[in-house]
Tab-separated table of C-alpha atoms and ligand atoms in Angstrom:
chain	number	residue	atom	x	y	z
G	28	MET	CA	2.773	-16.706	-7.813
G	29	ARG	CA	0.076	-18.834	-6.233
G	30	ILE	CA	-1.801	-21.450	-8.219
G	31	LEU	CA	-5.027	-23.285	-7.389
G	32	VAL	CA	-5.290	-26.825	-8.766
G	33	VAL	CA	-8.784	-28.339	-8.854
G	34	GLU	CA	-8.440	-32.001	-9.795
G	35	ASP	CA	-10.112	-35.072	-8.281
G	36	GLU	CA	-7.519	-37.562	-9.511
G	37	HIS	CA	-5.066	-37.480	-6.607
G	38	LYS	CA	-2.175	-38.859	-8.616
G	39	ILE	CA	-2.432	-36.180	-11.288
G	40	ALA	CA	-3.090	-33.440	-8.716
G	41	GLY	CA	-0.041	-34.524	-6.695
G	42	ALA	CA	2.193	-34.617	-9.761
G	43	ILE	CA	1.087	-31.130	-10.837
G	44	LYS	CA	1.601	-29.753	-7.304
G	45	ARG	CA	5.096	-31.229	-6.959
G	46	GLY	CA	6.092	-30.092	-10.437
G	47	LEU	CA	4.860	-26.536	-9.933
G	48	GLU	CA	6.445	-26.268	-6.483
G	49	GLN	CA	9.778	-27.186	-8.046
G	50	GLU	CA	9.263	-24.194	-10.333
G	51	ALA	CA	8.840	-21.926	-7.281
G	52	TYR	CA	5.052	-21.578	-7.427
G	53	ALA	CA	2.918	-21.784	-4.284
G	54	VAL	CA	0.260	-24.436	-4.922
G	55	ASP	CA	-3.016	-25.377	-3.218
G	56	VAL	CA	-4.945	-28.457	-4.356
G	57	VAL	CA	-8.650	-29.147	-3.859
G	58	TYR	CA	-10.381	-32.293	-5.045
G	59	ASP	CA	-13.999	-31.444	-5.828
G	60	GLY	CA	-16.104	-28.834	-7.541
G	61	ASP	CA	-17.652	-27.241	-4.457
G	62	GLU	CA	-14.313	-26.661	-2.767
G	63	GLY	CA	-12.886	-25.613	-6.108
G	64	LEU	CA	-15.484	-22.893	-6.460
G	65	SER	CA	-15.129	-21.528	-2.919
G	66	SER	CA	-11.327	-21.451	-3.259
G	67	ALA	CA	-11.470	-19.812	-6.688
G	68	LEU	CA	-13.862	-17.146	-5.372
G	69	THR	CA	-11.352	-15.987	-2.753
G	70	GLY	CA	-9.562	-14.245	-5.632
G	71	GLU	CA	-6.205	-14.979	-3.987
G	72	TYR	CA	-4.842	-16.976	-6.876
G	73	ASP	CA	-2.754	-15.883	-9.831
G	74	MET	CA	-3.788	-18.904	-11.897
G	75	ILE	CA	-6.317	-21.740	-11.738
G	76	VAL	CA	-5.683	-25.175	-13.237
G	77	LEU	CA	-9.115	-26.724	-13.410
G	78	ASP	CA	-10.199	-30.235	-14.324
G	79	ARG	CA	-13.364	-30.290	-16.408
G	80	MET	CA	-14.863	-33.476	-14.944
G	81	LEU	CA	-15.241	-33.235	-11.165
G	82	PRO	CA	-17.277	-35.072	-8.531
G	83	GLY	CA	-20.061	-33.113	-6.855
G	84	LEU	CA	-22.639	-30.749	-8.251
G	85	LEU	CA	-20.256	-28.477	-10.106
G	86	ASP	CA	-17.968	-29.384	-12.967
G	87	GLY	CA	-15.102	-27.293	-14.291
G	88	VAL	CA	-17.219	-25.321	-16.727
G	89	ASP	CA	-19.749	-24.439	-13.987
G	90	ILE	CA	-16.904	-23.153	-11.834
G	91	ILE	CA	-15.550	-20.932	-14.614
G	92	LYS	CA	-19.022	-19.471	-15.199
G	93	GLU	CA	-19.502	-18.655	-11.501
G	94	VAL	CA	-16.022	-17.164	-11.169
G	95	ARG	CA	-16.428	-14.956	-14.237
G	96	ALA	CA	-19.923	-13.935	-13.066
G	97	GLU	CA	-18.225	-12.578	-9.918
G	98	ASN	CA	-15.884	-10.568	-12.141
G	99	ILE	CA	-12.810	-12.522	-11.037
G	100	ARG	CA	-10.424	-12.519	-13.985
G	101	THR	CA	-7.851	-15.026	-12.719
G	102	PRO	CA	-6.520	-16.935	-15.751
G	103	VAL	CA	-7.963	-20.459	-16.009
G	104	ILE	CA	-6.471	-23.467	-17.787
G	105	LEU	CA	-9.051	-26.205	-18.249
G	106	LEU	CA	-7.933	-29.841	-18.205
G	107	THR	CA	-10.109	-32.029	-20.331
G	108	ALA	CA	-10.025	-35.795	-20.663
G	109	LYS	CA	-11.977	-35.852	-23.860
G	110	ASP	CA	-10.551	-34.574	-27.043
G	111	LYS	CA	-13.917	-33.338	-28.162
G	112	VAL	CA	-14.332	-30.019	-29.888
G	113	ALA	CA	-17.627	-29.312	-28.094
G	114	ASP	CA	-15.969	-29.729	-24.668
G	115	ARG	CA	-13.196	-27.309	-25.450
G	116	VAL	CA	-15.571	-24.800	-26.990
G	117	SER	CA	-17.903	-24.836	-23.976
G	118	GLY	CA	-14.925	-24.294	-21.669
G	119	LEU	CA	-13.527	-21.403	-23.678
G	120	ASN	CA	-16.987	-19.874	-24.096
G	121	ALA	CA	-17.490	-19.996	-20.320
G	122	GLY	CA	-14.313	-17.957	-19.842
G	123	ALA	CA	-11.390	-20.384	-19.723
G	124	ASP	CA	-8.215	-18.832	-21.122
G	125	ASP	CA	-6.674	-22.046	-22.379
G	126	TYR	CA	-7.116	-25.809	-22.208
G	127	LEU	CA	-5.021	-28.952	-22.185
G	128	VAL	CA	-6.180	-32.389	-23.262
G	129	LYS	CA	-5.197	-35.215	-20.914
G	130	PRO	CA	-2.744	-36.810	-20.868
G	131	PHE	CA	-0.433	-33.845	-21.260
G	132	ALA	CA	3.271	-33.254	-20.743
G	133	PHE	CA	4.030	-31.255	-17.607
G	134	GLU	CA	6.348	-29.027	-19.660
G	135	GLU	CA	3.395	-27.993	-21.778
G	136	LEU	CA	1.309	-27.064	-18.740
G	137	LEU	CA	4.238	-25.008	-17.481
G	138	ALA	CA	4.668	-23.208	-20.797
G	139	ARG	CA	0.978	-22.358	-20.924
G	140	ILE	CA	1.026	-21.050	-17.351
G	141	ARG	CA	3.983	-18.815	-18.206
G	142	ALA	CA	2.252	-17.552	-21.313
G	143	LEU	CA	-0.916	-16.678	-19.363
G	144	LEU	CA	1.043	-14.902	-16.625
G	145	ARG	CA	2.640	-12.520	-19.124
G	146	ARG	CA	1.392	-9.007	-18.787
G	147	PRO	CA	0.189	-7.306	-21.989
G	148	GLN	CA	3.387	-5.271	-22.202
G	149	ASP	CA	5.492	-8.457	-21.985
G	150	VAL	CA	3.924	-10.145	-25.019
G	151	GLY	CA	6.301	-12.675	-26.511
G	152	SER	CA	8.840	-12.386	-23.710
G	153	ASN	CA	9.498	-14.344	-20.534
G	154	VAL	CA	11.685	-11.588	-19.116
G	155	LEU	CA	10.458	-9.315	-16.331
G	156	THR	CA	12.395	-6.076	-15.963
G	157	CYS	CA	12.742	-3.221	-13.517
G	158	ASN	CA	15.566	-0.770	-14.164
G	159	ASP	CA	18.742	-2.902	-14.481
G	160	LEU	CA	17.146	-5.934	-12.776
G	161	THR	CA	15.935	-8.750	-15.057
G	162	MET	CA	14.251	-12.086	-14.376
G	163	ASP	CA	13.855	-14.689	-17.100
G	164	THR	CA	10.901	-16.815	-15.986
G	165	ALA	CA	11.753	-19.564	-18.493
G	166	THR	CA	15.375	-20.068	-17.407
G	167	TYR	CA	15.036	-18.706	-13.816
G	168	GLU	CA	18.005	-16.464	-14.447
G	169	VAL	CA	17.980	-13.286	-12.390
G	170	LYS	CA	20.490	-10.540	-13.134
G	171	ARG	CA	21.209	-7.075	-11.916
G	172	ALA	CA	23.529	-4.792	-13.860
G	173	GLY	CA	24.402	-7.842	-15.961
G	174	ARG	CA	25.555	-9.823	-12.919
G	175	LYS	CA	23.841	-13.120	-12.115
G	176	LEU	CA	22.104	-13.375	-8.727
G	177	THR	CA	21.684	-16.651	-6.860
G	178	LEU	CA	18.304	-16.790	-5.149
G	179	SER	CA	16.611	-19.520	-3.136
G	180	GLN	CA	13.298	-20.789	-4.467
G	181	ARG	CA	11.297	-18.661	-2.018
G	182	GLU	CA	13.371	-15.560	-2.665
G	183	TYR	CA	12.786	-16.078	-6.387
G	184	ALA	CA	9.028	-16.481	-5.883
G	185	LEU	CA	8.880	-13.337	-3.762
G	186	LEU	CA	10.902	-11.299	-6.243
G	187	GLU	CA	8.767	-12.571	-9.129
G	188	TYR	CA	5.579	-11.416	-7.414
G	189	LEU	CA	7.076	-8.003	-6.632
G	190	LEU	CA	8.314	-7.642	-10.229
G	191	ARG	CA	4.959	-8.563	-11.722
G	192	ASN	CA	3.317	-5.941	-9.522
G	193	GLN	CA	6.058	-3.342	-9.651
G	194	ASN	CA	5.326	0.280	-8.756
G	195	ARG	CA	2.362	-0.817	-6.656
G	196	ILE	CA	2.400	-0.791	-2.874
G	197	LEU	CA	1.480	-4.315	-1.805
G	198	SER	CA	0.217	-5.162	1.655
G	199	LYS	CA	2.032	-7.823	3.622
G	200	SER	CA	-1.010	-10.090	3.597
G	201	ASN	CA	-1.378	-9.692	-0.172
G	202	ILE	CA	2.257	-10.693	-0.710
G	203	ILE	CA	2.067	-13.639	1.691
G	204	GLY	CA	-1.174	-14.787	0.045
G	205	HIS	CA	0.490	-14.940	-3.378
G	206	VAL	CA	3.885	-16.358	-2.423
G	207	TRP	CA	3.128	-18.941	0.287
G	208	ASP	CA	0.504	-21.708	0.160
G	209	TYR	CA	-2.024	-22.581	2.877
G	210	ASP	CA	0.181	-25.218	4.446
G	211	ALA	CA	3.247	-23.019	4.768
G	212	ASP	CA	4.497	-22.127	8.243
G	213	ILE	CA	4.410	-18.361	8.339
G	214	LEU	CA	5.656	-16.539	11.424
G	215	PRO	CA	4.765	-12.875	11.935
G	216	ASN	CA	8.197	-11.802	10.685
G	217	THR	CA	8.685	-14.368	7.917
G	218	LEU	CA	8.044	-11.871	5.140
G	219	GLU	CA	10.357	-9.244	6.693
G	220	VAL	CA	13.086	-11.873	6.922
G	221	TYR	CA	12.772	-12.751	3.239
G	222	ILE	CA	12.625	-9.101	2.205
G	223	GLY	CA	15.883	-8.709	4.139
G	224	TYR	CA	17.450	-11.612	2.211
G	225	LEU	CA	16.323	-10.091	-1.087
G	226	ARG	CA	17.654	-6.643	-0.242
G	227	ALA	CA	21.032	-8.152	0.578
G	228	LYS	CA	21.157	-9.727	-2.879
G	229	VAL	CA	19.207	-7.330	-5.105
G	230	ASP	CA	19.934	-3.878	-3.696
G	231	ARG	CA	22.870	-3.731	-1.329
G	232	PRO	CA	25.689	-4.925	-3.630
G	233	PHE	CA	24.720	-2.533	-6.431
G	234	SER	CA	25.253	1.152	-6.995
G	235	GLY	CA	22.013	1.533	-8.990
G	236	PRO	CA	18.809	2.842	-7.403
G	237	GLU	CA	17.312	0.944	-4.504
G	238	LEU	CA	14.449	-1.164	-5.870
G	239	ILE	CA	12.776	-2.636	-2.773
G	240	HIS	CA	10.949	-0.058	-0.670
G	241	THR	CA	9.104	-0.342	2.632
G	242	ALA	CA	5.663	1.212	3.044
G	243	ARG	CA	5.904	1.583	6.784
G	244	GLY	CA	3.341	-0.427	8.728
G	245	PHE	CA	1.743	-1.658	5.525
G	246	GLY	CA	3.910	-3.540	3.097
G	247	TYR	CA	6.406	-3.225	0.289
G	248	LYS	CA	6.886	-1.916	-3.205
G	249	LEU	CA	9.347	-2.713	-5.931
G	250	GLY	CA	10.211	0.166	-8.213
G	251	VAL	CA	12.827	2.756	-9.018
G	252	ASP	CA	11.642	5.521	-6.742
G	253	ASP	CA	10.090	5.614	-3.335
G	254	ASN	CA	6.973	7.685	-4.157
S	23	CA	CA1	-11.662	-35.550	-13.125
């Protein structure tokens, strides 16, 4: 999953980026409101972590308003330095999904991100499931048919995105956009290579149905059948 961090304090932004990358998220950081808005409007992100107070013409609340006005529903966590009720209320009213008061523990940010990424049908659970494949996004444990799979960070991130969007055909550019950040070195066959790694771990050793399917010339789909 790809996360946009809009935060002008470089130290905090860097710490959030490093922490989230360790948890297998792809992270882009921008440092002011104008860039924050144009990045958020691309709609390529699965989550936006947004500082309320930003240099430039737009603050965090302005960005949320503009993004929601464009009908982009990406979950937004607002970071606020002031523990003032009015600040939180204006953020939530503008369309933020949650907020954190600075300073916050990274673990809390992580827990809130996980909670916001849950689909409605997953309420109360951190476990993504497809047939006999399970992924616990809190413990990073991936199992198929009860057997634990060992995945690299990128393989995990790719499988998580496919699981969250299961039964949908996803274009290659869509997948790359949500699993790799801007700075990543992507070769034309990078995605195919990683899909190959995943198949060797998720599908090939198991007698259950094949879960990773190729939509020829277009992209991939995770699901039980190939239709
Ligand atoms: Ca700030």
